[in-house]
Coordinates of N, CA and C in Angstrom, one line a residue:
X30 N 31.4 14.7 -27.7 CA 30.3 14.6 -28.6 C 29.4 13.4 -28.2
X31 N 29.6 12.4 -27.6 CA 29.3 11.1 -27.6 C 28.3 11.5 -25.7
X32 N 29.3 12.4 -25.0 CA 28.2 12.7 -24.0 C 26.5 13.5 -24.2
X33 N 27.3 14.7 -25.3 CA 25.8 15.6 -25.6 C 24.9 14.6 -26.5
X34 N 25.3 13.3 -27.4 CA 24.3 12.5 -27.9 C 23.3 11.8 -26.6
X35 N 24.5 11.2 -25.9 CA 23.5 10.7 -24.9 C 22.7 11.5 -24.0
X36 N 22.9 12.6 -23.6 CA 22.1 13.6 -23.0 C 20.6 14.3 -23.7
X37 N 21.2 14.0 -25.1 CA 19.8 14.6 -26.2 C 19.0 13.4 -26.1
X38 N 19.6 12.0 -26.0 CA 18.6 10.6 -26.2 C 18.2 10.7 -25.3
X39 N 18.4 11.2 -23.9 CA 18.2 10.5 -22.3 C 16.8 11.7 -22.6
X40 N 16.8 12.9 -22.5 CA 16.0 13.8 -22.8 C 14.9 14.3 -23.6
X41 N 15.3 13.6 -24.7 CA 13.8 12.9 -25.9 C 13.2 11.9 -25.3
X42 N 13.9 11.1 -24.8 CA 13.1 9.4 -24.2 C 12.2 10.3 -22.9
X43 N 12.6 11.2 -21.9 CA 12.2 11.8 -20.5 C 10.5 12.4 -21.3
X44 N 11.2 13.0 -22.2 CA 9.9 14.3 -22.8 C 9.2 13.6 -23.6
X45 N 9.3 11.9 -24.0 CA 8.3 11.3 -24.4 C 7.7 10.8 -23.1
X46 N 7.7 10.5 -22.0 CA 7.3 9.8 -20.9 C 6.1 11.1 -20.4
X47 N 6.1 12.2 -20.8 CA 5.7 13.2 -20.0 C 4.1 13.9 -20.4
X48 N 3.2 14.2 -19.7 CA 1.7 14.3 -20.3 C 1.5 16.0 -19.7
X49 N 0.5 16.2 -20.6 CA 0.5 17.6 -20.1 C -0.8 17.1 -18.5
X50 N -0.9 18.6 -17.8 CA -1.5 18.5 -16.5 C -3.2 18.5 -17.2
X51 N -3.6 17.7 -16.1 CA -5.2 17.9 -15.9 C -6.1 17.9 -15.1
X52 N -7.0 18.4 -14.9 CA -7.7 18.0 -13.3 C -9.1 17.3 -13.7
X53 N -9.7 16.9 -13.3 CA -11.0 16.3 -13.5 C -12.2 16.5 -12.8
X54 N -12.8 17.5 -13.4 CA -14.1 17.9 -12.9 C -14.9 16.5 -11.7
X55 N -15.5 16.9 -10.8 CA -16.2 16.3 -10.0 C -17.6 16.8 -9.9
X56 N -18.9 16.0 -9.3 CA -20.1 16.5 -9.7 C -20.4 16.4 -7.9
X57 N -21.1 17.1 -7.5 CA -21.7 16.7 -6.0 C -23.1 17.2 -5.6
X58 N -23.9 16.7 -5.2 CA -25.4 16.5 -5.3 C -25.5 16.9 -4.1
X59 N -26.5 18.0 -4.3 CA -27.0 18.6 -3.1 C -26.3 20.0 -2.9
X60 N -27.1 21.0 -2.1 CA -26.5 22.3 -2.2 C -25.4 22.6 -0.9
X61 N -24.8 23.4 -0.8 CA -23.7 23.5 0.4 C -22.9 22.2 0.1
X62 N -22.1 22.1 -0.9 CA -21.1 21.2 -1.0 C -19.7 21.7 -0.7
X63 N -18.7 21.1 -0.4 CA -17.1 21.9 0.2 C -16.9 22.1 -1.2
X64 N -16.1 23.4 -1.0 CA -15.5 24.2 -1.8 C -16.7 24.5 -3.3
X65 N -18.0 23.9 -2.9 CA -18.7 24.7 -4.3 C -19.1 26.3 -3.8
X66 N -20.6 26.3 -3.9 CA -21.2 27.8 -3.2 C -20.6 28.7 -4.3
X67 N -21.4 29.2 -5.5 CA -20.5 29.6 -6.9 C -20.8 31.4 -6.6
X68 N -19.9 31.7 -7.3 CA -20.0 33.5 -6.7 C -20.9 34.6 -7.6
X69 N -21.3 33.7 -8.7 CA -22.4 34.9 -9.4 C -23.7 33.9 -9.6
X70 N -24.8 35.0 -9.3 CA -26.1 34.3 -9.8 C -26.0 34.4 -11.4
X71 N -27.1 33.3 -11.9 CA -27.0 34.0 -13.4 C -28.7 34.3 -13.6
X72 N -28.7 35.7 -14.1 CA -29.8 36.5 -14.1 C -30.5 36.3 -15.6
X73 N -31.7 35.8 -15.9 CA -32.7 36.1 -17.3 C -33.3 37.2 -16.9
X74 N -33.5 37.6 -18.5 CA -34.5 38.7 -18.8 C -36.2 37.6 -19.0
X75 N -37.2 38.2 -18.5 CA -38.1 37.4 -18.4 C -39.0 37.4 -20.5
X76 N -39.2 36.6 -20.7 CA -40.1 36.7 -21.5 C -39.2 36.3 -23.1
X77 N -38.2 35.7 -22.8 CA -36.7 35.4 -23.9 C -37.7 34.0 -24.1
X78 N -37.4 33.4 -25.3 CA -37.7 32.4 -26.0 C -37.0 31.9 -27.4
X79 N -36.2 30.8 -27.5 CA -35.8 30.4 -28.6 C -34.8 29.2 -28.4
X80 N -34.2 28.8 -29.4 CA -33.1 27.6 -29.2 C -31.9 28.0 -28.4
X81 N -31.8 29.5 -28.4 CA -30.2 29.5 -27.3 C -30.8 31.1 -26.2
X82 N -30.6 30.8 -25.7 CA -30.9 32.1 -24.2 C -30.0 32.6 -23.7
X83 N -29.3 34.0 -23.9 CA -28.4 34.4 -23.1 C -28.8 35.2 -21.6
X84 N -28.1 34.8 -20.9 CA -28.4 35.4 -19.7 C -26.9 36.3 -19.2
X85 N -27.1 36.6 -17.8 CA -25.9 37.9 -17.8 C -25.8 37.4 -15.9
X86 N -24.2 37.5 -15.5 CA -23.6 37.2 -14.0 C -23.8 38.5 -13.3
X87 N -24.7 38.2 -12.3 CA -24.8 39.3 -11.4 C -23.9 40.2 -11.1
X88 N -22.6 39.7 -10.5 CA -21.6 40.3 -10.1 C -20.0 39.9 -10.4
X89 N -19.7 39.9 -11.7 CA -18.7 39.5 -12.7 C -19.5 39.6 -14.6
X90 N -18.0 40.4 -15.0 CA -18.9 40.3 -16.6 C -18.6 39.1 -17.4
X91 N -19.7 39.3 -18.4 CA -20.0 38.3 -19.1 C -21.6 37.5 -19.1
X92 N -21.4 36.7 -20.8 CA -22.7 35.9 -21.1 C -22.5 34.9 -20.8
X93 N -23.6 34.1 -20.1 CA -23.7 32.5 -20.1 C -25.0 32.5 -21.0
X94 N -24.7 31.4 -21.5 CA -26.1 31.2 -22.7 C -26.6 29.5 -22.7
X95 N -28.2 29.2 -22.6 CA -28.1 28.0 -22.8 C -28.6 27.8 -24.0
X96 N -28.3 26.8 -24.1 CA -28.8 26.1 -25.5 C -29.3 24.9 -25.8
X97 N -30.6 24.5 -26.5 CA -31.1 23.0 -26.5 C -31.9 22.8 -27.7
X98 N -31.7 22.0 -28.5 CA -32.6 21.4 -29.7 C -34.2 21.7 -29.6
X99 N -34.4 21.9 -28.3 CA -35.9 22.9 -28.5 C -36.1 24.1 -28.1
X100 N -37.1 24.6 -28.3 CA -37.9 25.7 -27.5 C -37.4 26.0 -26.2
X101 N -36.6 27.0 -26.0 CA -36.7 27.4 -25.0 C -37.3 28.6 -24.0
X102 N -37.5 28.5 -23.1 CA -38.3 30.1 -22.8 C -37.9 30.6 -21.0
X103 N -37.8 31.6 -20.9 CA -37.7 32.1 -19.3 C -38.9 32.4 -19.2
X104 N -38.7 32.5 -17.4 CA -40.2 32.7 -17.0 C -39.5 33.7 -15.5
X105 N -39.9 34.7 -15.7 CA -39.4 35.6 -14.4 C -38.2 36.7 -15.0
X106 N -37.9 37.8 -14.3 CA -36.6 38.4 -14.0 C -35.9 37.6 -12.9
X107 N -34.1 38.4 -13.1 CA -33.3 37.7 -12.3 C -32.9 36.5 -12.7
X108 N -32.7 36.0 -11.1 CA -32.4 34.3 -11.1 C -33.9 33.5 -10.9
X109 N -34.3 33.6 -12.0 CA -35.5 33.0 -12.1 C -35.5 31.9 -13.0
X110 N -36.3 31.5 -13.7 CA -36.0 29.9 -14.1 C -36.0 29.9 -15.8
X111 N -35.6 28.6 -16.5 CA -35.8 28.4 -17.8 C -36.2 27.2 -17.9
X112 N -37.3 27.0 -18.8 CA -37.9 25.8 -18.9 C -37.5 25.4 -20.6
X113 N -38.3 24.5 -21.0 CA -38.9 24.3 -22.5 C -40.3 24.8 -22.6
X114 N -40.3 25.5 -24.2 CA -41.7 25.9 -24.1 C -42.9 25.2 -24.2
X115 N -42.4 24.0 -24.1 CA -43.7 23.0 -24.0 C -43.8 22.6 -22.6
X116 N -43.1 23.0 -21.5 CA -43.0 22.2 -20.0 C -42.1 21.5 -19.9
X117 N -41.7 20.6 -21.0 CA -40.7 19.2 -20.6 C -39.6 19.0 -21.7
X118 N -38.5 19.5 -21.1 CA -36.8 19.1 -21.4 C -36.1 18.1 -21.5
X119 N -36.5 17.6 -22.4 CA -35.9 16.0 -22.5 C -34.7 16.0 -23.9
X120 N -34.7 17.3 -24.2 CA -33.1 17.3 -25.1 C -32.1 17.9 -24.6
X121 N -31.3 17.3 -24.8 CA -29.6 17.8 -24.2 C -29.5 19.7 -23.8
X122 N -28.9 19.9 -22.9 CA -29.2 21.5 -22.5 C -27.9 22.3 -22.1
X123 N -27.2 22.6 -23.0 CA -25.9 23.5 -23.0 C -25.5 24.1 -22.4
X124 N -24.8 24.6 -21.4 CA -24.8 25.9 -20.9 C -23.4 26.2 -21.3
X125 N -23.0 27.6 -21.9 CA -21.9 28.0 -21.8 C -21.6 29.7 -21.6
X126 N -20.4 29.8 -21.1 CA -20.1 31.0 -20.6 C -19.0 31.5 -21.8
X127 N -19.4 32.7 -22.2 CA -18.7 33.0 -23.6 C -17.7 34.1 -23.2
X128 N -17.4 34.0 -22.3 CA -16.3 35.2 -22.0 C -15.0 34.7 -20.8
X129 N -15.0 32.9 -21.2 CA -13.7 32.7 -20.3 C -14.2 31.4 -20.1
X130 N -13.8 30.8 -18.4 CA -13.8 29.5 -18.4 C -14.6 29.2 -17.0
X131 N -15.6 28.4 -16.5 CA -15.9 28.5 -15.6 C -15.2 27.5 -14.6
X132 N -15.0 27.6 -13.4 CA -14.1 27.1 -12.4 C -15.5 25.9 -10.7
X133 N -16.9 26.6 -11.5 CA -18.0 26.3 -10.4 C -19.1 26.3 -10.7
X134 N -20.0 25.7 -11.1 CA -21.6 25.6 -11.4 C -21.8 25.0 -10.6
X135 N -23.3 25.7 -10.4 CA -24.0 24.9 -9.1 C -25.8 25.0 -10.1
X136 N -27.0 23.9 -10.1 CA -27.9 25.1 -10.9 C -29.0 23.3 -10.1
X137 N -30.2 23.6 -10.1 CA -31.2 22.8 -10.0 C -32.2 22.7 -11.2
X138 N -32.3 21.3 -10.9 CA -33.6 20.9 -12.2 C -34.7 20.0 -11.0
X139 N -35.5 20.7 -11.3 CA -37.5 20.4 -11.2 C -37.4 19.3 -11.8
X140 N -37.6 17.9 -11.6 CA -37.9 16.7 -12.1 C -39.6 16.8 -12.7
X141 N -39.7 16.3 -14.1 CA -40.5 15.9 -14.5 C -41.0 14.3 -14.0
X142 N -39.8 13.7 -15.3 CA -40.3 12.5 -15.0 C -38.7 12.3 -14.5
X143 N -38.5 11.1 -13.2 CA -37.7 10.8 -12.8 C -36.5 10.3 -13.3
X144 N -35.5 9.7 -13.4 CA -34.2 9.1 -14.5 C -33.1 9.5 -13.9
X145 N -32.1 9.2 -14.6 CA -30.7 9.8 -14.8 C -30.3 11.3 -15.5
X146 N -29.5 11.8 -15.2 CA -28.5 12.4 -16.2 C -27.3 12.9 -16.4
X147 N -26.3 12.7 -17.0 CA -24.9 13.0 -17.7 C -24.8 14.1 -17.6
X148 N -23.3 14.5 -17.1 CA -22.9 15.8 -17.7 C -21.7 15.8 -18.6
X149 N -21.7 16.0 -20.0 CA -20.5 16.6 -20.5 C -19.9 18.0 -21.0
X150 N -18.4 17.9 -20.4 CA -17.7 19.0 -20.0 C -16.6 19.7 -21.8
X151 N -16.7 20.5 -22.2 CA -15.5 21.0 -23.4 C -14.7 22.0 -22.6
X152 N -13.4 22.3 -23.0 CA -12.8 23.4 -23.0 C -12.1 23.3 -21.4
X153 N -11.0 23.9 -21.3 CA -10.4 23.9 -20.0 C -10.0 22.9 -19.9
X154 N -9.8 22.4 -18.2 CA -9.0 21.3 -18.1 C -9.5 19.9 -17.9
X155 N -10.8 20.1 -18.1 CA -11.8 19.5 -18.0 C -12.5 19.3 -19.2
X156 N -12.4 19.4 -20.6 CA -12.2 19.0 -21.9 C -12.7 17.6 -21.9
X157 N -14.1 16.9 -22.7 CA -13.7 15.7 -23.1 C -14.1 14.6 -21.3
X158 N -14.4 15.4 -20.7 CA -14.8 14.4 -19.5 C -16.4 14.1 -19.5
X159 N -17.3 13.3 -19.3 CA -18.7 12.8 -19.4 C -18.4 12.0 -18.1
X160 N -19.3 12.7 -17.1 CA -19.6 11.7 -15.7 C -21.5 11.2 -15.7
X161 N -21.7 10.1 -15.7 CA -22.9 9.6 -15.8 C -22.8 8.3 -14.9
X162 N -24.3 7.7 -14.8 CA -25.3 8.5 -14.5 C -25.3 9.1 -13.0
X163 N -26.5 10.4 -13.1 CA -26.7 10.9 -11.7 C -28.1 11.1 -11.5
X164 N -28.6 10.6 -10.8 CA -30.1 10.5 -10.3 C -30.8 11.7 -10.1
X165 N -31.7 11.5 -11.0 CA -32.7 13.1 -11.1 C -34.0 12.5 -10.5
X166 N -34.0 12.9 -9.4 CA -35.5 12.6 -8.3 C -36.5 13.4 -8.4
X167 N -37.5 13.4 -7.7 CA -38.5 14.0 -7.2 C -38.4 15.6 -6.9
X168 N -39.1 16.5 -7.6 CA -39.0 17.3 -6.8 C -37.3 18.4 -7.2
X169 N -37.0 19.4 -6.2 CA -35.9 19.6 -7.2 C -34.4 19.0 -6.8
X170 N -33.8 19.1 -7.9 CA -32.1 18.1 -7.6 C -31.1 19.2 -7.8
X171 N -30.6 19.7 -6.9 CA -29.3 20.5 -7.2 C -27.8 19.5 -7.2
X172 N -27.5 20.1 -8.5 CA -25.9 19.5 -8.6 C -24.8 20.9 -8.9
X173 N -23.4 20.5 -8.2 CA -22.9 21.3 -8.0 C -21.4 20.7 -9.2
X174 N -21.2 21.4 -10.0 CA -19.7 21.4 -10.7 C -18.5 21.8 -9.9
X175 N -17.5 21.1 -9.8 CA -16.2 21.8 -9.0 C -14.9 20.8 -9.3
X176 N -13.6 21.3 -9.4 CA -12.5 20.9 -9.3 C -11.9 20.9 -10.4
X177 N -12.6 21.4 -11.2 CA -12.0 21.6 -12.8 C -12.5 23.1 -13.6
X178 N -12.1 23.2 -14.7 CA -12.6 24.5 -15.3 C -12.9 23.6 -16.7
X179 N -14.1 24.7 -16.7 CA -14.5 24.2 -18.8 C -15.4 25.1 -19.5
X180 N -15.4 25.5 -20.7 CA -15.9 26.6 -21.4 C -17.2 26.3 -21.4
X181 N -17.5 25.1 -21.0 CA -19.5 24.5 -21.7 C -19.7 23.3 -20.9
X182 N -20.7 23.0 -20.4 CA -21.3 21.7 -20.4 C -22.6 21.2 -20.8
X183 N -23.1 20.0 -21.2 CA -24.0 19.3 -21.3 C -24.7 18.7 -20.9
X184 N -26.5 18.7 -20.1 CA -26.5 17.6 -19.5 C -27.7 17.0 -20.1
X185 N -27.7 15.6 -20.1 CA -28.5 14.9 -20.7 C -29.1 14.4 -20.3
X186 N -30.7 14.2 -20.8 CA -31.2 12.9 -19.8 C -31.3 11.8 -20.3
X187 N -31.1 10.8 -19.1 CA -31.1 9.5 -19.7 C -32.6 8.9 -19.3
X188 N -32.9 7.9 -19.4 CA -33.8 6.4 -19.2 C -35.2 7.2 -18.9
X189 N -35.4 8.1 -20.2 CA -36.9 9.1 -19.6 C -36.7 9.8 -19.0
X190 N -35.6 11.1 -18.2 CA -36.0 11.8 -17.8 C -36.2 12.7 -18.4
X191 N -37.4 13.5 -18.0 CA -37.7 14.9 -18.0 C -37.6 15.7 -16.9
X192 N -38.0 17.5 -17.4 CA -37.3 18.4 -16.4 C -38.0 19.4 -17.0
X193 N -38.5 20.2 -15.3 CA -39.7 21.2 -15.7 C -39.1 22.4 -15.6
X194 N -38.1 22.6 -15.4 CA -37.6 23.7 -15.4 C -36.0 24.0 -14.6
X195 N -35.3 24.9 -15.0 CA -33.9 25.0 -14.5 C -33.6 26.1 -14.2
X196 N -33.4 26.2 -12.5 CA -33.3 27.4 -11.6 C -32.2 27.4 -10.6
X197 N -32.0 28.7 -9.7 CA -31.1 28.9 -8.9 C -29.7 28.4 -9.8
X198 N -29.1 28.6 -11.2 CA -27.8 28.7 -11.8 C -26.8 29.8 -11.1
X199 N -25.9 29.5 -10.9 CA -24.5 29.6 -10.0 C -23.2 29.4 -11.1
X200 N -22.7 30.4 -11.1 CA -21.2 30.0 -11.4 C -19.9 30.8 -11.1
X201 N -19.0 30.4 -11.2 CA -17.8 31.2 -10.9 C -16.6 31.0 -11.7
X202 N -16.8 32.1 -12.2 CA -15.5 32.1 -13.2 C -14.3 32.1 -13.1
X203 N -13.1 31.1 -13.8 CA -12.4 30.3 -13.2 C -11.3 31.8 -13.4
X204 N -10.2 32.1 -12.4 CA -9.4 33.1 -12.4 C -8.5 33.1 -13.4
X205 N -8.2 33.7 -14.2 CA -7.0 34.0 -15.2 C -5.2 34.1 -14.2
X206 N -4.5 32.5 -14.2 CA -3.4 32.5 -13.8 C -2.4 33.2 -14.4
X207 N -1.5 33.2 -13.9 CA 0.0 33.6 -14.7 C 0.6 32.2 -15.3
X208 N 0.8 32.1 -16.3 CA 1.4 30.6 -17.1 C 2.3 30.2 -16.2
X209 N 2.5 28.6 -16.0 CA 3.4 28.3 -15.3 C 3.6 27.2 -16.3
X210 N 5.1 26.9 -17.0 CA 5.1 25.6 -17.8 C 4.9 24.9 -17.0
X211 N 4.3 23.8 -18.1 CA 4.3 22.4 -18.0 C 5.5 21.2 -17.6
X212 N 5.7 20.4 -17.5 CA 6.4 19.2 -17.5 C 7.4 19.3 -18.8
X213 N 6.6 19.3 -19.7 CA 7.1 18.9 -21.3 C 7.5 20.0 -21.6
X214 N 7.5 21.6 -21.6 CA 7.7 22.6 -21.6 C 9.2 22.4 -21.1
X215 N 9.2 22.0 -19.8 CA 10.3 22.6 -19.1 C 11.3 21.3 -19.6
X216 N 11.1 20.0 -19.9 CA 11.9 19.1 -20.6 C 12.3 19.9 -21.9
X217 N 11.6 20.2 -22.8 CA 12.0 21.3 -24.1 C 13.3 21.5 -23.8
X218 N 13.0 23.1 -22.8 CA 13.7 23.8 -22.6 C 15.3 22.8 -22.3
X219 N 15.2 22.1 -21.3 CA 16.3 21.5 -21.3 C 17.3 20.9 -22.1
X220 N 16.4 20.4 -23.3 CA 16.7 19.9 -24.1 C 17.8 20.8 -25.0
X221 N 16.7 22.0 -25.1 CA 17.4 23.1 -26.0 C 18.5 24.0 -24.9
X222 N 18.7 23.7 -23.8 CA 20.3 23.8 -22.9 C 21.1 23.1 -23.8
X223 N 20.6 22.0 -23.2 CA 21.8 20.7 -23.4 C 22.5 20.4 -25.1
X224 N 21.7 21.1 -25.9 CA 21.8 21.1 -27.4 C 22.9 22.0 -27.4
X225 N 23.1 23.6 -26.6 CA 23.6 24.6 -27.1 C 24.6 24.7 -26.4

């Protein structure tokens, strides 16, 4: 009896030491980055306008929608662009994919006025992560999402910038695994051995 006590204490103390897994999204500037290059374009219907815009993946199902505290509007079929319907995007601009988790974004912003901006990440394993700042230049800036999966991101501008429009969006939706426990899962389980 005095062995299975100590085996249950040795195995509560283990499964407190233990964190679930996570990876950490990474951001990489500029197009042709290793391992980005995302597998669906995301296509607008031209002539959409309002606070949230759904658009549709060329070649995988599902909606990606953006969304921003202003006016928004497409301008083209396809992979063609979305701006503000005043020209200039200077409130926070959402994108999410409502049918799973994305694994890859890649998308370019048209500098307005030059600055910074933030991206933050929800959902997946990449939940709760904000990488800032990243330099929004001249002309257009492609950033590429990779190494993590997440249901949504945000990007913000910082110190004035604006942005005349947001084109060439890219993503790849992150593959549905077979569950593999965790750390803490598989301490459980042990636990509930060593109990029985």
């Amino acid at each position: 009896m005095v062995r299975a006590t100590r085996f249950l204490l040795a195995a509560g103390l283990a499964l407190a030491g233990v964190s679930p897994a996570s990876a950490a999204v990474t951001i990489c500037l500029g197009g042709g980055c290793a391992g980005g290059n995302p597998l669906s374009q995301v296509q607008f219907t031209s002539g959409q306008s309002g606070t949230s815009i759904d658009a549709t993946l060329n070649n995988a199902p599902g909606t990606v929608t953006f969304s921003s505290l202003e006016t928004l509007k497409t301008h083209g079929n396809g992979q063609a662009s979305l701006m503000a319907l005043d020209g200039v995007l200077d409130n926070p601009l959402t994108i999410t994919y409502a049918d799973g988790l994305i694994s890859k974004l890649e998308l370019s912003l048209d500098a307005g006025v030059t600055g910074n901006i933030s991206f933050s990440f929800l959902g997946g394993d990449s939940d709760g992560v904000t990488l800032a700042p990243y330099a929004l230049g001249n002309s257009a800036n492609v950033y590429n999402a990779l190494n993590g999966t997440f249901k949504s991101v945000t990007v913000s501008f910082l110190n004035s910038a604006t942005v005349k429009d947001v084109k060439q969006v890219r993503v790849t939706a992150a593959s549905v695994a077979s569950a593999v426990p965790e750390p803490a899962t598989w301490a459980l389980m042990l636990l509930g051995f060593g109990a029985v």
